[in-house]
Short mmCIF file of C-alpha atoms in Angstrom, two decimals:
data_model
loop_
_atom_site.label_atom_id
_atom_site.label_comp_id
_atom_site.label_asym_id
_atom_site.label_seq_id
_atom_site.Cartn_x
_atom_site.Cartn_y
_atom_site.Cartn_z
CA MET A 30 -165.72 11.47 46.11
CA ARG A 31 -164.94 9.90 42.78
CA LEU A 32 -163.35 6.54 42.13
CA PRO A 33 -159.71 7.77 42.08
CA LEU A 34 -159.95 8.26 45.86
CA PHE A 35 -159.50 4.54 46.27
CA LEU A 36 -156.52 4.00 44.02
CA ILE A 37 -153.65 2.60 46.01
CA GLY A 38 -150.26 4.23 46.42
CA ALA A 39 -147.77 4.99 43.73
CA ALA A 40 -145.85 1.77 44.27
CA ALA A 41 -148.90 -0.21 43.18
CA LEU A 42 -150.34 2.14 40.58
CA ALA A 43 -147.79 0.95 38.09
CA ALA A 44 -149.53 -2.44 38.19
CA ALA A 45 -153.01 -1.09 37.50
CA SER A 46 -153.02 -2.72 34.07
CA PRO A 47 -154.59 -6.20 33.85
CA VAL A 48 -152.77 -8.91 35.80
CA LEU A 49 -152.15 -12.17 33.95
CA VAL A 50 -152.94 -15.38 35.79
CA GLN A 51 -149.96 -17.70 35.92
CA LYS A 52 -150.93 -21.31 36.47
CA ASP A 53 -147.52 -22.89 36.74
CA SER A 54 -144.97 -20.13 37.32
CA ILE A 55 -144.14 -17.69 40.08
CA PRO A 56 -144.59 -13.98 39.22
CA SER A 57 -141.64 -11.67 39.66
CA ASN A 58 -143.69 -8.50 40.33
CA PHE A 59 -145.27 -8.28 43.79
CA SER A 60 -147.41 -5.21 43.12
CA GLY A 61 -151.12 -5.96 43.27
CA SER A 62 -153.81 -4.47 41.08
CA PRO A 63 -156.97 -2.55 42.04
CA GLY A 64 -158.75 -4.50 39.30
CA HIS A 65 -160.62 -3.45 36.18
CA ILE A 66 -163.81 -1.49 35.54
CA PRO A 67 -166.06 -3.31 33.03
CA GLU A 68 -166.57 -1.57 29.69
CA ASN A 69 -170.35 -1.44 30.17
CA ASN A 70 -170.15 -0.15 33.72
CA PRO A 71 -172.73 2.62 34.36
CA ALA A 72 -171.43 6.11 34.92
CA PRO A 73 -171.32 7.42 38.51
CA PHE A 74 -174.42 9.26 39.67
CA PRO A 75 -173.90 12.94 38.80
CA ASN A 76 -173.26 15.10 41.83
CA ASN A 77 -174.37 18.66 41.14
CA TYR A 78 -173.44 19.96 44.56
CA GLU A 79 -170.68 22.56 44.32
CA ARG A 80 -168.03 21.91 46.96
CA THR A 81 -167.08 25.54 47.58
CA GLY A 82 -167.74 25.67 51.29
CA ASN A 83 -170.35 28.38 50.74
CA LEU A 84 -174.03 27.77 51.46
CA THR A 85 -175.92 27.00 48.25
CA GLN A 86 -179.40 27.14 49.85
CA PRO A 87 -180.90 29.14 52.71
CA PRO A 88 -180.57 27.43 56.13
CA VAL A 89 -183.67 25.39 57.04
CA LYS A 90 -183.55 26.92 60.53
CA PRO A 91 -181.03 28.89 62.57
CA PHE A 92 -177.58 27.32 62.64
CA THR A 93 -178.72 24.38 60.46
CA PRO A 94 -177.70 24.11 56.79
CA ALA A 95 -180.02 22.56 54.22
CA GLY A 96 -179.79 18.81 53.67
CA GLY A 97 -179.36 15.78 55.86
CA LYS A 98 -181.69 12.86 56.64
CA ASN A 99 -184.22 12.73 59.50
CA VAL A 100 -183.16 16.05 61.01
CA ASN A 101 -186.56 17.73 61.32
CA LYS A 102 -189.01 17.69 64.23
CA ALA A 103 -191.49 15.75 62.12
CA ASP A 104 -188.96 12.95 61.58
CA ILE A 105 -189.87 10.81 64.61
CA PRO A 106 -187.34 7.94 64.80
CA VAL A 107 -188.66 4.38 64.64
CA TYR A 108 -186.03 1.93 65.85
CA GLU A 109 -187.20 -1.06 63.83
CA PRO A 110 -186.20 -2.76 60.57
CA PHE A 111 -187.95 -1.27 57.53
CA SER A 112 -187.18 -4.08 55.08
CA ASP A 113 -186.05 -7.71 54.72
CA PHE A 114 -182.56 -6.37 54.13
CA ASP A 115 -182.71 -4.59 57.49
CA PHE A 116 -184.09 -7.58 59.40
CA GLN A 117 -181.59 -10.04 57.96
CA SER A 118 -178.66 -7.67 58.52
CA LEU A 119 -179.66 -6.95 62.11
CA ALA A 120 -180.25 -10.66 62.75
CA LEU A 121 -176.72 -11.38 61.52
CA ALA A 122 -175.39 -8.72 63.88
CA LEU A 123 -177.34 -10.32 66.73
CA TYR A 124 -175.84 -13.75 66.00
CA GLN A 125 -172.44 -12.04 66.23
CA GLU A 126 -173.20 -10.33 69.54
CA TYR A 127 -174.46 -13.60 71.02
CA ILE A 128 -171.30 -15.51 70.21
CA GLU A 129 -169.15 -12.72 71.66
CA LEU A 130 -171.16 -12.82 74.88
CA ASP A 131 -170.63 -16.57 75.14
CA LEU A 132 -167.01 -16.54 73.94
CA PHE A 133 -165.64 -13.94 76.34
CA ASN A 134 -167.26 -15.69 79.30
CA GLU A 135 -166.13 -19.11 78.06
CA GLY A 136 -162.48 -18.05 78.00
CA LEU A 137 -162.66 -16.74 81.56
CA ARG A 138 -164.38 -19.94 82.67
CA ARG A 139 -162.12 -22.38 80.83
CA PHE A 140 -158.69 -21.07 81.82
CA SER A 141 -157.27 -20.63 85.29
CA ASP A 142 -155.82 -17.44 86.70
CA GLU A 143 -152.41 -19.10 86.52
CA GLU A 144 -152.78 -19.82 82.81
CA PHE A 145 -153.70 -16.19 82.15
CA GLU A 146 -150.85 -14.92 84.33
CA ALA A 147 -148.37 -17.10 82.41
CA VAL A 148 -148.98 -15.05 79.26
CA GLY A 149 -148.98 -11.70 81.03
CA ILE A 150 -152.75 -11.22 81.45
CA ASN A 151 -153.27 -10.14 85.04
CA ALA A 152 -156.38 -9.81 87.19
CA THR A 153 -157.07 -6.26 85.99
CA GLU A 154 -156.92 -7.35 82.35
CA ARG A 155 -159.13 -10.37 83.05
CA ALA A 156 -161.60 -7.92 84.55
CA LEU A 157 -161.50 -6.04 81.26
CA ILE A 158 -162.49 -9.22 79.40
CA GLN A 159 -165.41 -9.55 81.81
CA VAL A 160 -166.41 -5.95 81.12
CA MET A 161 -166.40 -6.71 77.39
CA ALA A 162 -168.60 -9.76 78.01
CA ASN A 163 -171.00 -7.56 79.96
CA GLN A 164 -171.07 -5.06 77.10
CA GLU A 165 -172.41 -7.79 74.85
CA ILE A 166 -175.52 -8.05 77.03
CA GLY A 167 -176.37 -4.48 76.05
CA HIS A 168 -175.48 -5.00 72.39
CA ALA A 169 -177.63 -8.12 72.13
CA THR A 170 -180.49 -6.44 73.96
CA VAL A 171 -180.64 -3.37 71.75
CA ILE A 172 -180.66 -5.43 68.55
CA SER A 173 -183.22 -7.87 69.95
CA ASN A 174 -185.49 -4.97 70.86
CA MET A 175 -185.25 -3.58 67.33
CA LEU A 176 -186.03 -6.97 65.76
CA GLY A 177 -188.99 -7.61 68.02
CA PRO A 178 -190.55 -10.92 69.10
CA ASN A 179 -189.01 -12.90 66.23
CA ALA A 180 -185.44 -11.99 67.11
CA PRO A 181 -183.04 -14.98 67.14
CA GLU A 182 -182.08 -16.48 70.49
CA MET A 183 -178.67 -17.60 71.76
CA CYS A 184 -177.17 -20.77 70.32
CA GLU A 185 -174.62 -23.44 71.22
CA TYR A 186 -171.08 -22.75 70.07
CA GLN A 187 -167.83 -24.54 69.25
CA TYR A 188 -164.42 -22.91 69.46
CA PRO A 189 -161.00 -23.63 67.91
CA PHE A 190 -158.76 -22.83 70.89
CA GLU A 191 -157.00 -24.84 73.60
CA THR A 192 -154.70 -22.25 75.17
CA VAL A 193 -155.06 -18.71 76.48
CA HIS A 194 -153.08 -17.33 73.52
CA GLU A 195 -155.35 -19.13 71.08
CA PHE A 196 -158.41 -17.83 72.93
CA VAL A 197 -157.21 -14.22 72.74
CA ASP A 198 -156.19 -14.63 69.10
CA PHE A 199 -159.61 -16.01 68.20
CA CYS A 200 -161.29 -13.13 70.05
CA GLN A 201 -159.35 -10.47 68.14
CA LYS A 202 -160.11 -12.15 64.82
CA LEU A 203 -163.80 -12.69 65.60
CA THR A 204 -164.31 -9.11 66.75
CA ARG A 205 -162.55 -7.91 63.59
CA TRP A 206 -164.99 -9.70 61.29
CA GLY A 207 -167.82 -8.66 63.60
CA GLU A 208 -167.08 -4.96 63.31
CA ALA A 209 -166.12 -5.20 59.62
CA GLY A 210 -169.36 -7.03 58.83
CA VAL A 211 -171.46 -4.25 60.34
CA TYR A 212 -169.44 -1.45 58.71
CA GLY A 213 -170.11 -3.15 55.39
CA PHE A 214 -173.91 -2.97 55.61
CA LEU A 215 -174.54 -0.07 57.98
CA PRO A 216 -174.78 2.67 55.29
CA HIS A 217 -177.20 0.52 53.27
CA LEU A 218 -179.87 0.02 55.94
CA ASP A 219 -183.27 1.43 55.07
CA SER A 220 -183.87 2.17 58.76
CA ARG A 221 -181.58 5.05 59.61
CA PRO A 222 -182.67 5.04 63.29
CA SER A 223 -181.67 1.36 63.57
CA ALA A 224 -178.35 2.18 61.92
CA GLN A 225 -177.75 4.84 64.58
CA LEU A 226 -178.21 2.42 67.48
CA LEU A 227 -176.09 -0.25 65.81
CA LEU A 228 -173.35 2.28 65.11
CA GLN A 229 -173.20 3.17 68.79
CA SER A 230 -172.73 -0.52 69.60
CA ILE A 231 -170.25 -1.49 66.91
CA THR A 232 -167.86 1.31 67.80
CA VAL A 233 -167.52 -0.34 71.21
CA GLU A 234 -166.73 -3.62 69.47
CA ALA A 235 -163.96 -1.84 67.57
CA ARG A 236 -162.44 -0.94 70.93
CA GLN A 237 -162.77 -4.56 72.01
CA GLN A 238 -160.88 -5.70 68.92
CA MET A 239 -158.00 -3.35 69.73
CA ALA A 240 -158.00 -4.49 73.38
CA PHE A 241 -157.65 -8.13 72.33
CA ARG A 242 -154.78 -7.16 70.02
CA GLN A 243 -153.07 -5.61 73.02
CA LEU A 244 -153.74 -8.68 75.16
CA GLU A 245 -152.20 -10.80 72.40
CA GLY A 246 -149.03 -8.72 72.30
CA LEU A 247 -149.79 -7.30 68.84
CA PRO A 248 -149.39 -3.62 67.93
CA ALA A 249 -152.56 -1.89 69.08
CA MET A 250 -153.55 -0.33 65.75
CA VAL A 251 -151.48 -0.09 62.60
CA GLU A 252 -154.05 0.61 59.88
CA TRP A 253 -155.37 4.07 59.00
CA HIS A 254 -158.85 2.86 58.02
CA THR A 255 -160.99 -0.02 59.30
CA ILE A 256 -162.30 -2.64 56.86
CA GLY A 257 -165.92 -3.10 55.82
CA ILE A 258 -166.99 -6.48 54.40
CA PRO A 259 -170.25 -7.92 52.98
CA GLN A 260 -172.70 -9.83 55.18
CA ALA A 261 -171.83 -13.06 53.35
CA PHE A 262 -168.18 -12.70 54.39
CA ALA A 263 -169.10 -12.30 58.05
CA TRP A 264 -171.62 -15.16 57.97
CA THR A 265 -169.15 -17.49 56.22
CA LEU A 266 -166.63 -16.88 59.00
CA LEU A 267 -169.16 -17.01 61.84
CA ALA A 268 -171.41 -19.96 60.92
CA PRO A 269 -168.88 -22.81 61.44
CA HIS A 270 -168.58 -21.83 65.10
CA ILE A 271 -172.33 -22.15 65.76
CA LYS A 272 -173.10 -25.76 66.63
CA GLY A 273 -176.85 -25.54 67.07
CA CYS A 274 -179.68 -23.05 67.59
CA PRO A 275 -183.31 -23.11 68.71
CA LYS A 276 -185.56 -24.39 65.91
CA ASN A 277 -187.48 -21.14 65.66
CA ASN A 278 -184.40 -18.96 65.12
CA THR A 279 -184.37 -16.80 62.01
CA HIS A 280 -182.79 -18.58 59.06
CA LEU A 281 -180.32 -16.16 57.51
CA VAL A 282 -180.35 -15.73 53.74
CA TRP A 283 -176.73 -14.65 53.46
CA GLN A 284 -174.51 -16.92 51.41
CA ASN A 285 -172.01 -19.33 52.98
CA PHE A 286 -168.96 -19.59 50.73
CA PRO A 287 -166.67 -22.64 50.68
CA ALA A 288 -164.02 -22.43 53.39
CA LEU A 289 -160.62 -21.00 52.53
CA ASN A 290 -157.55 -21.81 54.64
CA ILE A 291 -154.09 -20.28 54.61
CA ILE A 292 -151.34 -22.80 55.33
CA THR A 293 -148.56 -20.19 55.44
CA ASN A 294 -150.43 -17.63 57.59
CA HIS A 295 -148.50 -16.19 60.47
CA PRO A 296 -149.20 -17.77 63.87
CA ILE A 297 -150.24 -15.90 66.97
CA VAL A 298 -147.41 -13.93 68.50
CA GLY A 299 -146.70 -16.52 71.19
CA GLU A 300 -145.56 -16.51 74.77
CA ASP A 301 -142.40 -14.54 73.98
CA TYR A 302 -144.62 -11.49 73.47
CA PRO A 303 -146.92 -10.99 76.45
CA ALA A 304 -149.83 -8.58 76.69
CA ALA A 305 -148.78 -4.97 76.18
CA VAL A 306 -150.35 -1.57 75.54
CA ASN A 307 -148.39 -1.43 72.29
CA THR A 308 -145.40 -2.88 70.51
CA ASN A 309 -143.10 -1.69 67.75
CA ARG A 310 -143.49 -5.00 65.88
CA THR A 311 -145.70 -3.26 63.33
CA ALA A 312 -145.79 -6.17 60.85
CA LEU A 313 -145.73 -9.97 60.97
CA SER A 314 -145.40 -10.42 57.22
CA ALA A 315 -144.00 -8.58 54.23
CA PRO A 316 -144.91 -7.86 50.60
CA GLY A 317 -143.78 -10.69 48.37
CA ASN A 318 -144.31 -13.40 50.98
CA GLU A 319 -145.71 -16.49 49.32
CA VAL A 320 -149.18 -17.45 50.53
CA TYR A 321 -150.41 -21.03 50.12
CA PHE A 322 -154.16 -21.68 50.13
CA PHE A 323 -156.32 -24.74 50.26
CA TYR A 324 -160.04 -24.42 49.82
CA GLU A 325 -163.11 -26.63 49.95
CA ALA A 326 -165.53 -27.52 47.18
CA PRO A 327 -169.08 -26.16 47.55
CA GLY A 328 -171.91 -28.25 48.95
CA LYS A 329 -170.73 -28.74 52.54
CA PRO A 330 -173.32 -28.46 55.36
CA VAL A 331 -172.25 -25.82 57.90
CA GLY A 332 -173.60 -23.62 60.64
CA PRO A 333 -176.37 -24.15 63.16
CA ASN A 334 -177.53 -27.78 63.07
CA ASN A 335 -175.80 -28.08 59.66
CA THR A 336 -178.80 -26.36 58.08
CA TYR A 337 -176.75 -24.16 55.76
CA VAL A 338 -174.83 -25.33 52.70
CA THR A 339 -171.78 -23.68 51.16
CA SER A 340 -172.14 -22.46 47.60
CA THR A 341 -170.51 -20.37 44.90
CA SER A 342 -171.66 -18.95 41.58
CA ALA A 343 -168.12 -18.12 40.48
CA GLY A 344 -165.98 -19.75 37.84
CA GLU A 345 -162.46 -21.07 38.26
CA PRO A 346 -160.20 -19.21 40.74
CA GLN A 347 -158.01 -16.62 39.06
CA PHE A 348 -157.11 -14.08 41.76
CA ALA A 349 -156.67 -13.58 45.45
CA ALA A 350 -158.64 -10.50 46.50
CA TRP A 351 -157.14 -8.77 49.53
CA VAL A 352 -159.71 -6.70 51.44
CA SER A 353 -157.83 -4.21 53.57
CA GLN A 354 -158.58 -0.65 54.66
CA LEU A 355 -160.37 1.08 51.74
CA ASN A 356 -159.16 -1.26 49.02
CA VAL A 357 -159.74 -4.54 47.28
CA THR A 358 -156.36 -5.45 45.80
CA TYR A 359 -155.87 -8.42 43.49
CA THR A 360 -152.88 -10.70 43.08
CA PRO A 361 -152.74 -13.50 40.49
CA LEU A 362 -152.98 -17.12 41.58
CA TYR A 363 -150.48 -19.72 40.40
CA TYR A 364 -150.08 -23.49 40.85
CA VAL A 365 -153.88 -23.70 40.94
CA GLU A 366 -155.64 -27.04 41.40
CA ALA A 367 -159.42 -26.75 41.41
CA ALA A 368 -161.49 -28.19 44.24
CA GLU A 369 -163.66 -31.17 43.48
CA GLU A 370 -166.10 -33.18 45.54
CA GLY A 371 -164.05 -34.95 48.19
CA ARG A 372 -160.86 -33.06 47.38
CA ASN A 373 -159.65 -29.63 48.43
CA GLY A 374 -158.40 -27.17 45.86
CA THR A 375 -155.03 -25.47 46.24
CA ALA A 376 -153.43 -22.28 44.97
CA LYS A 377 -150.58 -19.93 45.70
CA THR A 378 -150.14 -16.18 45.50
CA PHE A 379 -148.09 -13.48 47.21
CA GLN A 380 -148.79 -10.70 49.66
CA PRO A 381 -149.14 -7.52 47.58
CA ASP A 382 -146.92 -4.49 47.86
CA GLY A 383 -148.17 -0.91 47.89
CA PHE A 384 -149.51 1.65 50.30
CA LEU A 385 -152.57 3.81 50.87
CA TRP A 386 -152.08 7.61 50.81
CA ASP A 387 -148.51 7.43 52.12
CA GLU A 388 -145.62 4.96 52.44
CA LEU A 389 -146.18 5.10 56.20
CA ASN A 390 -149.41 3.12 55.67
CA PRO A 391 -148.75 -0.26 53.98
CA LEU A 392 -151.68 -1.53 51.97
CA VAL A 393 -151.88 -4.90 53.76
CA ASN A 394 -151.36 -4.80 57.51
CA SER A 395 -153.18 -5.74 60.72
CA THR A 396 -155.98 -8.36 60.58
CA VAL A 397 -157.33 -8.44 57.02
CA PHE A 398 -159.41 -10.67 54.75
CA VAL A 399 -158.65 -12.55 51.54
CA VAL A 400 -160.94 -14.43 49.14
CA LEU A 401 -160.35 -16.32 45.91
CA THR A 402 -162.20 -14.84 42.93
CA ASP A 403 -162.76 -15.58 39.26
CA THR A 404 -162.08 -12.00 38.15
CA ASP A 405 -160.45 -8.78 39.32
CA LEU A 406 -163.44 -6.44 39.46
CA TYR A 407 -162.65 -2.90 40.65
CA LEU A 408 -164.58 -2.20 43.87
CA THR A 409 -164.77 0.44 46.57
CA PRO A 410 -166.11 0.26 50.16
CA HIS A 411 -169.69 1.26 49.33
CA ASN A 412 -170.20 -1.39 46.65
CA ILE A 413 -167.96 -4.18 47.90
CA SER A 414 -170.85 -6.68 48.13
CA ILE A 415 -170.77 -6.95 44.32
CA ILE A 416 -167.75 -9.19 44.83
CA ASN A 417 -169.99 -11.97 46.19
CA GLU A 418 -170.95 -13.39 42.80
CA HIS A 419 -167.25 -13.76 41.96
CA VAL A 420 -166.09 -15.45 45.18
CA VAL A 421 -164.83 -19.01 44.73
CA ALA A 422 -163.91 -19.51 48.39
CA GLY A 423 -163.31 -17.54 51.54
CA PRO A 424 -162.82 -15.28 53.21
CA ALA A 425 -159.86 -16.32 55.28
CA VAL A 426 -158.43 -14.08 57.97
CA TYR A 427 -154.85 -13.09 57.18
CA GLN A 428 -152.73 -11.89 60.09
CA ALA A 429 -150.36 -9.38 58.50
CA GLY A 430 -149.60 -7.32 61.61
#
């Protein structure tokens, strides 16, 4: 489909013209912008296929229309990476599966049955968490087998939770960036057989993410489409929680951006809202809510054994880019103070208004991502990684619903 597919709803289309950055004043219009297409942008690849529903070529064999990839008997699948891009992407996915295996078990080990019961998580639901931990054994195994003898090994981890609620909240956020990170690169893998096996693992992780939302007392699923993010987004979020790794582990090439924190983000639901199959609290925030950021300067050692360093190639922060469902939506920053060595930068923006396809589907809802950028480049799910060169800091996880 062509670019207009990804334009946001009518409430936001009115703001599709360029958004002015306001350094010292609060904007009065809360509609975001889908960004701009550069004047020298290449034209879309011409699609000569006629979408009539009628066959345009003879079937290649009975009951099989012409087209498709790797669908013939001669196409013997090889479940291995075919390129550096494949190996590095699969290695990132393996780092993610390893931490999930450790994390789910760690929560069950660290907290007593009584602590789980106090927030409405009973023995049956604790058994579900154990099932999800066991699933990670299979996920890690299949990726390790594809990578071969140089596959990364498990690491030592550090976690930001002290209560059961914080544990469950961290799990639902981590599984969200885990699934979103794979969705972002899956269509770009050179090895289609490897993509198939990874797809059949990551769809289970999507179910895990929903289960942790339910255990947290959040609405089970409020978005109509699941997010896909670049590898650098996922690695930036994951790396700070890896304390150390074996020396021979694969060094990932994906960028680590400076950390972005949201001071006004909405907290976990809390003990007043115990685990539930679903809830009618479909949103925790609203369009127009002011969002206050602070972000680090580049150059900070992070990740396993502090062997990675945060970096950015972007200019000064101008926009907050909200990555949600099929869209990247920009809102202008104001009250911006740039980060310098030894001092965090700060900025403010607002949660954008608008919807996707229908007013029943708000543009920003559920567990989404936001980064600070130096421009408002128009992007769609299949080319979202182009945003990397414009990221000043982030992503941060924004809990909208």
